[in-house]
Short mmCIF file of C-alpha atoms in Angstrom, two decimals:
data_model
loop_
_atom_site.label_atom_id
_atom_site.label_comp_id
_atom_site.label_asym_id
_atom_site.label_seq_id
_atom_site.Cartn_x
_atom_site.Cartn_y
_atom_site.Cartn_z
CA UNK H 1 17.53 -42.51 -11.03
CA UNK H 2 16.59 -44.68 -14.23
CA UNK H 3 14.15 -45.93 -12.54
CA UNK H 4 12.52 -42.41 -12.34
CA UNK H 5 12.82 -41.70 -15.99
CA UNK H 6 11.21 -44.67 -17.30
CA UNK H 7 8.30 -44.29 -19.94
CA UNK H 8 5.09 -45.12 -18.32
CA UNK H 9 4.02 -48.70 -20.80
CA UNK H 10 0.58 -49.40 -21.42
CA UNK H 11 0.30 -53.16 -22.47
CA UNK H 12 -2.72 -55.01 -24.82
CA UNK H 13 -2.76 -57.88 -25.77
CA UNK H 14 -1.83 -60.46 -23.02
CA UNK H 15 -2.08 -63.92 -25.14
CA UNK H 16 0.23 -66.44 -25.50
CA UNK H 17 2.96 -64.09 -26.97
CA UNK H 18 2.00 -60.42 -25.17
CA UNK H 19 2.02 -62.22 -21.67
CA UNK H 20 5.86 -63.36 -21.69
CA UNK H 21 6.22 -59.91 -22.89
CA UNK H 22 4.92 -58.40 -20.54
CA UNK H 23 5.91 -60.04 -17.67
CA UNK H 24 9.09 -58.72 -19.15
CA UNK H 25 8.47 -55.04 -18.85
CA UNK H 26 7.74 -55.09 -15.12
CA UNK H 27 10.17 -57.48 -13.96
CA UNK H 28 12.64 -55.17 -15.68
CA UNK H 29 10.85 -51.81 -13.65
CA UNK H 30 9.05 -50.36 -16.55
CA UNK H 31 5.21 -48.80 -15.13
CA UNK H 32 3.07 -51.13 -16.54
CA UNK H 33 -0.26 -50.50 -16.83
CA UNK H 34 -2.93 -53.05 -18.93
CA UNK H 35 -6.21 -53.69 -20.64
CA UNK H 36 -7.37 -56.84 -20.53
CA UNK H 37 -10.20 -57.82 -23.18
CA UNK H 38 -9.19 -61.53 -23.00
CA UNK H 39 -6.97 -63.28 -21.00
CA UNK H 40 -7.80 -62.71 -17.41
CA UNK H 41 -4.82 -64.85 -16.03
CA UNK H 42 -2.23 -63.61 -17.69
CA UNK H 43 -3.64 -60.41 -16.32
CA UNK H 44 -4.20 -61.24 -12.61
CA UNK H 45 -0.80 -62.24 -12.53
CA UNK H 46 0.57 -59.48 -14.23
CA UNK H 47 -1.54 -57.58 -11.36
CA UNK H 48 -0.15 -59.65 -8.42
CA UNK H 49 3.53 -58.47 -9.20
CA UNK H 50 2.50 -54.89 -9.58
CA UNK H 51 0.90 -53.73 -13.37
CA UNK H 52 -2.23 -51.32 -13.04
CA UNK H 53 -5.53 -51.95 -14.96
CA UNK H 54 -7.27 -49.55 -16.54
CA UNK H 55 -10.61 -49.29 -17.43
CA UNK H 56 -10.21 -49.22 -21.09
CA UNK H 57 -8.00 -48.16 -23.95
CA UNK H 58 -9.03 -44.77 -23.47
CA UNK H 59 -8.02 -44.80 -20.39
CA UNK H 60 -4.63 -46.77 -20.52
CA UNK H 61 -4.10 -44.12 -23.02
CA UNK H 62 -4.59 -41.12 -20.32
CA UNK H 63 -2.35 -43.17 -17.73
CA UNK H 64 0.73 -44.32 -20.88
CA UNK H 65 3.70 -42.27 -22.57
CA UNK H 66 4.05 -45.71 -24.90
CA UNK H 67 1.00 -48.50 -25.34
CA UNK H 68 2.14 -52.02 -27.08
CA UNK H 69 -0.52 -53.70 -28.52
CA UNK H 70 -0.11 -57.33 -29.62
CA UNK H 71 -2.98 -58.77 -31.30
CA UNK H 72 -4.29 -60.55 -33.97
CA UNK H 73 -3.80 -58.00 -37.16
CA UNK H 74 -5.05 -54.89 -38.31
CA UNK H 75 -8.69 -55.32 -37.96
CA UNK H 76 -7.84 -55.22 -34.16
CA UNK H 77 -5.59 -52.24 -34.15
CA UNK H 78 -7.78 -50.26 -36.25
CA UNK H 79 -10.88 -50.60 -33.74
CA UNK H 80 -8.07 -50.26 -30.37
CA UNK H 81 -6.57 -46.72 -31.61
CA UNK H 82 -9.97 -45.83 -33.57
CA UNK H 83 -12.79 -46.77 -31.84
CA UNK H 84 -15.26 -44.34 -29.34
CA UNK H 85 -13.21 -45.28 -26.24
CA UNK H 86 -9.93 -46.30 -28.08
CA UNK H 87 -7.00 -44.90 -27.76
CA UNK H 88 -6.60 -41.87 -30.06
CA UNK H 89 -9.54 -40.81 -28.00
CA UNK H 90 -7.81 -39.83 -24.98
CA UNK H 91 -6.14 -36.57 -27.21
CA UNK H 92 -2.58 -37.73 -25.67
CA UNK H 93 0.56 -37.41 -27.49
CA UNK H 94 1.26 -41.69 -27.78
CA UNK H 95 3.89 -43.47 -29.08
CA UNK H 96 1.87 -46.50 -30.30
CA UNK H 97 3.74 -49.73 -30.73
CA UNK H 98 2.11 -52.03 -33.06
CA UNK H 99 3.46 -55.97 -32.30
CA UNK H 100 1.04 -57.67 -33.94
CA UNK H 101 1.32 -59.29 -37.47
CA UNK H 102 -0.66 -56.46 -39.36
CA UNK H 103 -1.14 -55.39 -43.15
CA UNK H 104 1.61 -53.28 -44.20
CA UNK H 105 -0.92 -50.46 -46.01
CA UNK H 106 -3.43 -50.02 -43.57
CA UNK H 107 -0.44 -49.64 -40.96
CA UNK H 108 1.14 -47.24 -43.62
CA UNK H 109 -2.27 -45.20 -43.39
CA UNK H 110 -3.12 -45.56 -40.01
CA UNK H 111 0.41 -44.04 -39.03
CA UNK H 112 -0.22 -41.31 -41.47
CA UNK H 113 -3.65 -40.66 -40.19
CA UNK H 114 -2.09 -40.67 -36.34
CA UNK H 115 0.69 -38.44 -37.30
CA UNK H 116 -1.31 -35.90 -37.97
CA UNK H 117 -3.29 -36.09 -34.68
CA UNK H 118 -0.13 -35.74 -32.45
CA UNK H 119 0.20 -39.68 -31.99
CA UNK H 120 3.20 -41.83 -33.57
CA UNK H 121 2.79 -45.24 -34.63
CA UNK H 122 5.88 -47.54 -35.44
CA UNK H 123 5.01 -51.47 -36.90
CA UNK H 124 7.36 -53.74 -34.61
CA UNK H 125 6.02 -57.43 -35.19
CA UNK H 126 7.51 -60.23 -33.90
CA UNK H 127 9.91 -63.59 -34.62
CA UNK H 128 10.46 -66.66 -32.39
CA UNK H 129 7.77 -68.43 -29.99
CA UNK H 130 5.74 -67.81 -26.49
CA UNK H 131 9.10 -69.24 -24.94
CA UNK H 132 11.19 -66.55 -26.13
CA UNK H 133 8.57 -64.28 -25.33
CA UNK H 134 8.91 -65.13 -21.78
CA UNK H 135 12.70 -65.57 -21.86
CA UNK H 136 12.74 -61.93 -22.92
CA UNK H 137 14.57 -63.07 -26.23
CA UNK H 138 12.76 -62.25 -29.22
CA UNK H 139 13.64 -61.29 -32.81
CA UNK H 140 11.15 -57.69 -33.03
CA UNK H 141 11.27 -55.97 -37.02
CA UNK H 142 11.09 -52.06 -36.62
CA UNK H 143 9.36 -50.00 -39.22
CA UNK H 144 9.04 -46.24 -38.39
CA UNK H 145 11.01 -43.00 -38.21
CA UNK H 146 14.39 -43.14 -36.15
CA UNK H 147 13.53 -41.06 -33.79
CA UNK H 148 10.68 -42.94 -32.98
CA UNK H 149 12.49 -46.35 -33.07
CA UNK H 150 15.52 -44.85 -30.93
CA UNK H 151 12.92 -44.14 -28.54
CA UNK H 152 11.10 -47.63 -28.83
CA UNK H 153 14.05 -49.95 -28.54
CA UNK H 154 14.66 -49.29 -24.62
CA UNK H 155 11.29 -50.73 -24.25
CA UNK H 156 11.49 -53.27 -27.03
CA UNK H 157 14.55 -54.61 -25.74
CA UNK H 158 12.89 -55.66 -22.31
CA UNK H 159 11.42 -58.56 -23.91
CA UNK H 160 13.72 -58.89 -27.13
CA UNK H 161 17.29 -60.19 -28.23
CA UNK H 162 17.59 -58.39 -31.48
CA UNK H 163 15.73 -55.53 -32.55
CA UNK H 164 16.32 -54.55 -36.45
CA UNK H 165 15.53 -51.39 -37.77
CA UNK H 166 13.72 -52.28 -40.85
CA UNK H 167 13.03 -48.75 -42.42
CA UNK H 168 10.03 -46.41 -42.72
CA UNK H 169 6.39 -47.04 -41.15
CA UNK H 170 4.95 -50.17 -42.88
CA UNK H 171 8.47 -51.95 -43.25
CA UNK H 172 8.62 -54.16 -40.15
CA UNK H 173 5.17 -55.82 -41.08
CA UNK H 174 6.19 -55.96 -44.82
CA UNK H 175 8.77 -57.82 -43.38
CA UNK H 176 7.06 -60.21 -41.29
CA UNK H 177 5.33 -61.20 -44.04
CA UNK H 178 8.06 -62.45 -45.94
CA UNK H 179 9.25 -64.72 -42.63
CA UNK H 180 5.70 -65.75 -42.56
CA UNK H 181 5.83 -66.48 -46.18
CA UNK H 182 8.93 -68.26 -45.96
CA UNK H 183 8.20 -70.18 -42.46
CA UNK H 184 4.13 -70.96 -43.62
CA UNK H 185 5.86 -72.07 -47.40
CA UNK H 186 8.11 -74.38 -45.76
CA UNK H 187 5.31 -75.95 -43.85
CA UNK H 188 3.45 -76.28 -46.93
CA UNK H 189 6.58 -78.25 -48.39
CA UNK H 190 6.92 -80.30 -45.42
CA UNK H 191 3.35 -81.33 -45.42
CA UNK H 192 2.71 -82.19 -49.05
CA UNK H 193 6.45 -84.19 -49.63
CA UNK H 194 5.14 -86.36 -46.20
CA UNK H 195 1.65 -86.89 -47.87
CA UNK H 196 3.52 -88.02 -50.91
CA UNK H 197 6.30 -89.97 -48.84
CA UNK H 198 3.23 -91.77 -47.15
CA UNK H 199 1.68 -92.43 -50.26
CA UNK H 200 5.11 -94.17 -51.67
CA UNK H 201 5.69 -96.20 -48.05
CA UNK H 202 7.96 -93.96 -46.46
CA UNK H 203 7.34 -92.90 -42.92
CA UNK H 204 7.91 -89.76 -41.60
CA UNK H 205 10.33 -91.58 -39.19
CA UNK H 206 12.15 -92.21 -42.79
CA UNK H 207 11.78 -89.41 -44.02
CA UNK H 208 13.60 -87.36 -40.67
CA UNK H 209 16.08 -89.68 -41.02
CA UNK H 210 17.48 -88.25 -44.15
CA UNK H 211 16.81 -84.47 -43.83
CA UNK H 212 17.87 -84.19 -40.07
CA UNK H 213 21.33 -82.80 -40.11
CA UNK H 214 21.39 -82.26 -43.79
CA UNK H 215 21.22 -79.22 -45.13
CA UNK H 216 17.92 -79.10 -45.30
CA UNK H 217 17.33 -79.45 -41.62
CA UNK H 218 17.01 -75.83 -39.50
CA UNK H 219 15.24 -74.61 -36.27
CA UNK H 220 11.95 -74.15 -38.02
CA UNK H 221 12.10 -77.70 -38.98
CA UNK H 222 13.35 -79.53 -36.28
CA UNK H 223 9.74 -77.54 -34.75
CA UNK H 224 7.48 -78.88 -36.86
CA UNK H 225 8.97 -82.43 -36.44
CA UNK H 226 8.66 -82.38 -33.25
CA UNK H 227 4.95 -82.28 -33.75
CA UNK H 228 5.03 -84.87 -36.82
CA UNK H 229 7.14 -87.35 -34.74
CA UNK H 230 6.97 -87.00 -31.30
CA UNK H 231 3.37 -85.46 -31.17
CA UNK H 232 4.04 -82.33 -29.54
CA UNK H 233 1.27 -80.32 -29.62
CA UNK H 234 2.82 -77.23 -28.75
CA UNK H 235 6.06 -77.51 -30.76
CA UNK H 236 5.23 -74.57 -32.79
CA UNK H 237 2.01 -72.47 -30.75
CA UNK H 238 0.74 -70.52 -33.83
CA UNK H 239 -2.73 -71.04 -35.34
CA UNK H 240 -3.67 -72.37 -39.04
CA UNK H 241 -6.41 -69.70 -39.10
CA UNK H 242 -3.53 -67.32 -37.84
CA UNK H 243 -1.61 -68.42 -41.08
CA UNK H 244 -4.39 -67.78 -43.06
CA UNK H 245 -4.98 -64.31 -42.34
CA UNK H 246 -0.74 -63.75 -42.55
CA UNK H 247 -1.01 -65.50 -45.78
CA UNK H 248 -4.16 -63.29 -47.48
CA UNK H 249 -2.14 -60.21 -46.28
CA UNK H 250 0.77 -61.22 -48.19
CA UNK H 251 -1.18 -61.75 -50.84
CA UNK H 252 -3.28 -58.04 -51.18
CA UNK H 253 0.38 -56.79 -50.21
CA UNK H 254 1.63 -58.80 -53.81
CA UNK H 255 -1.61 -57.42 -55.54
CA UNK H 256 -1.25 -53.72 -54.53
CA UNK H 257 2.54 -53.93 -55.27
CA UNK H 258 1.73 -55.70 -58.98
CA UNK H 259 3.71 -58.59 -58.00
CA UNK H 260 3.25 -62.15 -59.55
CA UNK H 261 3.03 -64.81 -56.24
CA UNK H 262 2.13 -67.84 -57.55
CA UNK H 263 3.83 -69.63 -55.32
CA UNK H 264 2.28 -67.26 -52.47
CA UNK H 265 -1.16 -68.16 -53.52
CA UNK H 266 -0.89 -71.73 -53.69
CA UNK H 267 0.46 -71.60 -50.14
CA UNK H 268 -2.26 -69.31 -48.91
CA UNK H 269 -4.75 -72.06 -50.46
CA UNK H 270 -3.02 -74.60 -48.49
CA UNK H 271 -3.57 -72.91 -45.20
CA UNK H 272 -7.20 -72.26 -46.77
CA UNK H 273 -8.63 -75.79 -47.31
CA UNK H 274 -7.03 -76.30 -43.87
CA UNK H 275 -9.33 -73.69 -42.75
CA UNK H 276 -12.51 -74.64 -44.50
CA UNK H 277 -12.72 -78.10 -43.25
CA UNK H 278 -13.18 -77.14 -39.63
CA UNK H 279 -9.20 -77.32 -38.87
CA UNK H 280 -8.56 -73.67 -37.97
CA UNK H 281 -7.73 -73.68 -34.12
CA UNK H 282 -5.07 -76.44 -34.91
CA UNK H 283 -1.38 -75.12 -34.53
CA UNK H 284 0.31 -75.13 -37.93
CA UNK H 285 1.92 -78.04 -37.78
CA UNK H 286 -0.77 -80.36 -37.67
CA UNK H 287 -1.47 -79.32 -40.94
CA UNK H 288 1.13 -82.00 -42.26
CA UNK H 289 -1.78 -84.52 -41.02
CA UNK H 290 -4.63 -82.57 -42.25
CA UNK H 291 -3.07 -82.97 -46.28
CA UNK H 292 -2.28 -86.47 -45.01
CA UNK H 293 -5.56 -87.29 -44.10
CA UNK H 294 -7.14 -85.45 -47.53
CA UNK H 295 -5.42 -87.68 -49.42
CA UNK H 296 -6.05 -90.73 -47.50
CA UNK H 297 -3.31 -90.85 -45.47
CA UNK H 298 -1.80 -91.23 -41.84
CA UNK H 299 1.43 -89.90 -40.72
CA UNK H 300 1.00 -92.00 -37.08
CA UNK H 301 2.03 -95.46 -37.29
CA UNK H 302 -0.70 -97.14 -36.20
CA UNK H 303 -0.01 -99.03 -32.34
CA UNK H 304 -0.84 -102.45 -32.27
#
C-alpha cells in the first residue's frame, strides 16, 4: 500500500553525486523518472533497473509530483525551472528540490518568484562524498517552509543519513556555504603550511606525522592526505573550479549581507590562481601541489 502512495520523483542531474542518489530512490520503490543532459551511463543504468526518461524538463515536469535537481549552482537551476521547455513550463503544481550548491539570494528569489506560480522550491544541498551518495548516507541542509520540508524528507531520506531543517527558503545553501567555507579554508591552510613545511625541509610525511591523531586531525583531513601522501586521486572527488564558484558565492553572500570576509577572500583567491593557471578540473586537493609548485616546490619525494 506504500508503495501506491509514493510521490512520483523526477531526477536531474546524474553526475558523480546525483547518480548514487538516485540509484537510491528506485532501489527504495520511489517512480523515478530522469533527464539526462550529461551523463548517459549513469542514466542507462538507472534505465536498466526501471527509471523512465523523459524527453525534457518540461516533460519530466508533466510526468513528476517532486523533481531533484543536482547540478552545478544557480546558473543551472535558473535556466532548468526557467527556460522555454524547463520546468515551470509544464503549469504543474511541483515541489522543486534544489541539491545543488546554489547562491542563497537568487534561490531566495527564485522560490519567491515560483511561489507565486503554484510551484514550491526548498534549497536542500548536500555534505559528504559520491560514496555516501551511493551508500544512501548523506548529510542534506533543508531551507524552506515546514510543510514543504515535512513533505521532502521521505524522499530526501532515500539517499540521506541526516536531514537538518535549516530554516526558511535560502537557509540550507547559506549554510552550505559556510561548510564550504570552512572545508575549502582548511584546504587553503593545509596547502600553504606544506608549501612552507617544504620550503623549511619538512616533508609532508613529517608533517602527518605530527597532526595525525592530534587534535588537529579530522575526517576532512585525513581526505586530503590521502591525496598528499598516498596519491589518491579520488580521495576527495570535488573540483577546484567547483570551489571557486562556492567560494565567489560566499563572497557576494558577505557583500550583500555587509559582512567583512577577509579571510573569505583570501581563500577564494587561493582557489582563484588555482583556476587561472589552467588547474581547474583538478580535485581540490591537488591544490596543496599546485601552491607547492608556485613557490618552487614538490610535495612528492622524488624516486630514485
Amino acid at each position: 500500500m506504500e508503495d501506491c502512495m509514493k510521490e512520483r520523483i523526477g531526477f536531474i542531474g546524474l553526475g558523480s553525486m546525483g547518480a548514487g542518489m538516485a540509484a537510491n530512490l528506485l532501489e527504495k520503490g520511489w517512480p523515478l523518472t530522469i533527464w539526462v543532459h550529461r551523463s548517459r551511463a549513469a542514466a542507462d543504468r538507472l534505465l536498466a533497473a526501471g527509471a523512465t526518461e523523459a524527453a525534457s524538463p518540461r516533460k519530466l515536469a508533466a510526468a513528476c509530483d517532486v523533481v531533484i535537481l543536482c547540478v552545478t549552482g544557480s546558473r543551472e537551476v535558473e535556466m532548468l525551472i526557467k527556460g522555454p521547455d524547463g520546468l515551470a513550463a509544464a503549469g504543474t503544481p511541483l515541489l522543486i528540490i534544489d541539491c545543488s550548491t546554489s547562491n542563497p539570494s537568487s534561490t531566495t528569489a527564485l522560490a519567491a518568484e515560483l511561489d507565486a506560480q503554484g510551484l514550491i522550491l526548498i534549497d536542500a544541498p548536500l555534505a559528504r562524498t559520491p560514496k555516501e551518495a551511493a551508500e544512501g548516507k548523506l548529510d542534506v541542509m533543508v531551507g524552506g517552509p515546514a510543510e514543504a520540508v515535512a513533505r521532502a524528507r521521505p524522499v530526501l531520506e532515500a539517499f540521506a543519513a541526516r536531514v537538518i531543517h535549516t530554516g526558511p527558503s535560502g537557509s540550507g545553501h547559506t549554510m552550505k556555504l559556510l561548510n564550504n567555507f570552512v572545508s575549502m579554508g582548511y584546504s587553503a591552510i593545509y596547502s600553504e603550511a606544506l608549501t612552507l613545511g617544504a620550503k623549511a625541509g619538512l616533508t609532508p610525511q613529517v608533517f602527518n606525522s605530527v597532526i595525525s591523531g592530534s587534535r588537529m586531525d579530522c575526517g576532512f583531513y585525513r581526505a586530503f592526505f590521502d591525496f598528499v601522501l598516498n596519491r589518491n586521486e579520488n580521495a576527495q572527488r570535488f573540483a577546484i573550479v567547483n570551489a571557486l564558484k562556492d567560494m565567489t558565492y560566499l563572497a557576494s553572500f558577505a557583500q550583500a549581507a555587509g559582512v567583512a570576509n577577509p579571510i573569505g577572500a583570501s581563500v577564494r583567491n587561493g582557489f582563484a590562481t588555482a583556476v587561472a593557471t589552467g588547474h581547474g578540473e583538478k580535485f581540490v586537493p591537488a591544490l596543496s601541489d599546485i601552491i607547492a609548485g608556485l613557490n618552487g616546490v614538490s610535495l612528492v619525494e622524488p624516486t630514485t
